[in-house]
Amino acid sequence: MRLLLMSDTHLPRRAKRLPDELLERLPDADVVVHAGDWVDLATLDLLQERSRRLIGVYGNNDGPELRARLPEAAQTELAGVRLGVVHETGPARGREGRCAERFPGLDVLVFGHSHIPWDSMAEGRLRLLNPGSPTDRRRQPYCTFMTAAIEAGRLTAVELHRLPPRR
């Protein structure tokens, strides 16, 4: 099972559209995950139309229309992997402990908010992933997103993809 992970798209404020490099990966993904701060309904509609399965949550910049269609947090099982999605996890310091306590039944937690890519383990059992932002790099050198796979009930092949600067 192939996963495509993104967060903090902030369209159309930070970019006019999702990057082509990201859109080109949609047909190959079995599951697309968006960890909030969509900002516009058009991006949600686009990903729902083009994705085999979309798991998304709302973020702190998402208005009432998005909040009416998306949960604050989501949890599901994908081929034996218990996956959760939430926008905010708080400060980097202490993140692993807080998330392990808040989400005791998960194997993987995808989050956003900071626009800073993150990949760590909490208590040796919970993988924390932040794909960064494909449209707003903030203080990061690149805009980013992640891909991953699930094989034999395990998350594998987690890869951070750096996007070229927009023209």
GROMACS .gro file of C-alpha atoms in nm:
model
  167
    1MET     CA    1   0.000   0.000   0.000
    2ARG     CA    2   0.140   0.338  -0.104
    3LEU     CA    3   0.085   0.658   0.096
    4LEU     CA    4   0.119   1.024  -0.003
    5LEU     CA    5   0.151   1.259   0.297
    6MET     CA    6   0.109   1.637   0.298
    7SER     CA    7   0.009   1.922   0.524
    8ASP     CA    8  -0.019   2.299   0.538
    9THR     CA    9  -0.108   2.366   0.176
   10HIS     CA   10  -0.254   2.711   0.261
   11LEU     CA   11  -0.405   2.756  -0.084
   12PRO     CA   12  -0.445   3.003  -0.243
   13ARG     CA   13  -0.259   3.223   0.008
   14ARG     CA   14   0.087   3.061  -0.011
   15ALA     CA   15   0.061   2.931  -0.368
   16LYS     CA   16  -0.197   2.934  -0.644
   17ARG     CA   17  -0.210   2.555  -0.674
   18LEU     CA   18  -0.053   2.232  -0.557
   19PRO     CA   19   0.284   2.160  -0.721
   20ASP     CA   20   0.279   1.940  -1.031
   21GLU     CA   21   0.531   1.702  -0.871
   22LEU     CA   22   0.280   1.632  -0.595
   23LEU     CA   23  -0.024   1.607  -0.822
   24GLU     CA   24   0.159   1.359  -1.047
   25ARG     CA   25   0.188   1.119  -0.753
   26LEU     CA   26  -0.185   1.109  -0.676
   27PRO     CA   27  -0.269   0.823  -0.917
   28ASP     CA   28   0.001   0.602  -0.759
   29ALA     CA   29  -0.115   0.655  -0.401
   30ASP     CA   30  -0.357   0.413  -0.241
   31VAL     CA   31  -0.413   0.662   0.042
   32VAL     CA   32  -0.356   1.038   0.050
   33VAL     CA   33  -0.315   1.198   0.393
   34HIS     CA   34  -0.353   1.573   0.456
   35ALA     CA   35  -0.275   1.696   0.810
   36GLY     CA   36  -0.465   2.024   0.799
   37ASP     CA   37  -0.440   2.391   0.708
   38TRP     CA   38  -0.597   2.346   0.367
   39VAL     CA   39  -0.746   2.699   0.385
   40ASP     CA   40  -0.966   2.650   0.076
   41LEU     CA   41  -1.239   2.402  -0.011
   42ALA     CA   42  -1.110   2.364  -0.368
   43THR     CA   43  -0.804   2.170  -0.249
   44LEU     CA   44  -1.021   1.933  -0.045
   45ASP     CA   45  -1.252   1.881  -0.344
   46LEU     CA   46  -0.956   1.822  -0.578
   47LEU     CA   47  -0.796   1.563  -0.350
   48GLN     CA   48  -1.130   1.389  -0.289
   49GLU     CA   49  -1.189   1.365  -0.664
   50ARG     CA   50  -0.840   1.242  -0.755
   51SER     CA   51  -0.756   1.018  -0.459
   52ARG     CA   52  -0.851   0.654  -0.416
   53ARG     CA   53  -0.885   0.728  -0.045
   54LEU     CA   54  -0.832   1.057   0.138
   55ILE     CA   55  -0.776   1.094   0.511
   56GLY     CA   56  -0.773   1.455   0.622
   57VAL     CA   57  -0.819   1.676   0.925
   58TYR     CA   58  -0.869   2.047   0.970
   59GLY     CA   59  -0.602   2.282   1.100
   60ASN     CA   60  -0.599   2.606   1.293
   61ASN     CA   61  -0.624   2.817   0.973
   62ASP     CA   62  -0.923   2.627   0.835
   63GLY     CA   63  -1.259   2.800   0.848
   64PRO     CA   64  -1.608   2.671   0.927
   65GLU     CA   65  -1.668   2.518   0.582
   66LEU     CA   66  -1.365   2.289   0.613
   67ARG     CA   67  -1.436   2.215   0.979
   68ALA     CA   68  -1.786   2.103   0.880
   69ARG     CA   69  -1.640   1.846   0.638
   70LEU     CA   70  -1.329   1.730   0.826
   71PRO     CA   71  -1.255   1.605   1.179
   72GLU     CA   72  -1.000   1.758   1.415
   73ALA     CA   73  -0.827   1.419   1.442
   74ALA     CA   74  -0.863   1.095   1.246
   75GLN     CA   75  -0.765   0.736   1.317
   76THR     CA   76  -0.783   0.433   1.091
   77GLU     CA   77  -0.616   0.100   1.027
   78LEU     CA   78  -0.434   0.055   0.697
   79ALA     CA   79  -0.315  -0.297   0.618
   80GLY     CA   80  -0.238  -0.365   0.983
   81VAL     CA   81  -0.090  -0.023   1.065
   82ARG     CA   82  -0.286   0.196   1.306
   83LEU     CA   83  -0.255   0.546   1.162
   84GLY     CA   84  -0.363   0.877   1.314
   85VAL     CA   85  -0.372   1.227   1.172
   86VAL     CA   86  -0.386   1.556   1.364
   87HIS     CA   87  -0.275   1.908   1.279
   88GLU     CA   88  -0.107   2.031   1.596
   89THR     CA   89   0.111   1.843   1.845
   90GLY     CA   90   0.255   2.136   2.036
   91PRO     CA   91   0.620   2.241   2.073
   92ALA     CA   92   0.900   2.017   1.947
   93ARG     CA   93   1.037   1.978   2.299
   94GLY     CA   94   0.852   1.689   2.461
   95ARG     CA   95   0.654   1.604   2.145
   96GLU     CA   96   0.730   1.231   2.153
   97GLY     CA   97   0.612   1.186   2.512
   98ARG     CA   98   0.297   1.396   2.465
   99CYS     CA   99   0.198   1.213   2.147
  100ALA     CA  100   0.267   0.867   2.293
  101GLU     CA  101   0.042   0.956   2.586
  102ARG     CA  102  -0.232   1.115   2.377
  103PHE     CA  103  -0.238   0.841   2.110
  104PRO     CA  104  -0.156   0.514   2.290
  105GLY     CA  105  -0.312   0.285   2.028
  106LEU     CA  106  -0.137   0.419   1.720
  107ASP     CA  107   0.164   0.298   1.524
  108VAL     CA  108   0.202   0.616   1.314
  109LEU     CA  109   0.091   0.976   1.371
  110VAL     CA  110   0.099   1.223   1.081
  111PHE     CA  111   0.087   1.588   1.187
  112GLY     CA  112   0.151   1.934   1.049
  113HIS     CA  113   0.135   2.296   1.167
  114SER     CA  114   0.506   2.382   1.186
  115HIS     CA  115   0.589   2.332   0.815
  116ILE     CA  116   0.905   2.161   0.945
  117PRO     CA  117   0.961   1.802   0.827
  118TRP     CA  118   0.982   1.559   1.119
  119ASP     CA  119   1.046   1.186   1.151
  120SER     CA  120   1.097   1.038   1.496
  121MET     CA  121   0.997   0.750   1.723
  122ALA     CA  122   0.812   0.790   2.051
  123GLU     CA  123   0.874   0.523   2.314
  124GLY     CA  124   0.997   0.286   2.044
  125ARG     CA  125   0.647   0.224   1.912
  126LEU     CA  126   0.490   0.543   1.769
  127ARG     CA  127   0.636   0.690   1.450
  128LEU     CA  128   0.579   1.065   1.424
  129LEU     CA  129   0.581   1.215   1.074
  130ASN     CA  130   0.540   1.574   0.961
  131PRO     CA  131   0.564   1.604   0.581
  132GLY     CA  132   0.629   1.979   0.595
  133SER     CA  133   0.446   2.194   0.340
  134PRO     CA  134   0.446   2.156  -0.040
  135THR     CA  135   0.358   2.524  -0.085
  136ASP     CA  136   0.504   2.727   0.205
  137ARG     CA  137   0.857   2.649   0.317
  138ARG     CA  138   0.862   2.923   0.583
  139ARG     CA  139   1.216   2.909   0.725
  140GLN     CA  140   1.295   2.572   0.566
  141PRO     CA  141   1.521   2.542   0.262
  142TYR     CA  142   1.257   2.354   0.057
  143CYS     CA  143   0.886   2.293   0.026
  144THR     CA  144   0.828   1.924   0.101
  145PHE     CA  145   0.592   1.628   0.115
  146MET     CA  146   0.639   1.260   0.206
  147THR     CA  147   0.567   0.921   0.059
  148ALA     CA  148   0.564   0.591   0.244
  149ALA     CA  149   0.452   0.232   0.202
  150ILE     CA  150   0.289  -0.028   0.420
  151GLU     CA  151   0.421  -0.379   0.375
  152ALA     CA  152   0.347  -0.681   0.594
  153GLY     CA  153   0.178  -0.465   0.856
  154ARG     CA  154   0.472  -0.223   0.886
  155LEU     CA  155   0.538   0.128   0.767
  156THR     CA  156   0.830   0.124   0.524
  157ALA     CA  157   1.002   0.338   0.262
  158VAL     CA  158   0.932   0.673   0.430
  159GLU     CA  159   1.079   0.936   0.201
  160LEU     CA  160   1.088   1.315   0.227
  161HIS     CA  161   1.059   1.482  -0.115
  162ARG     CA  162   1.204   1.827  -0.168
  163LEU     CA  163   1.031   2.039  -0.428
  164PRO     CA  164   1.216   2.275  -0.659
  165PRO     CA  165   1.165   2.647  -0.600
  166ARG     CA  166   0.853   2.790  -0.763
  167ARG     CA  167   0.907   3.007  -1.066
   0.00000   0.00000   0.00000
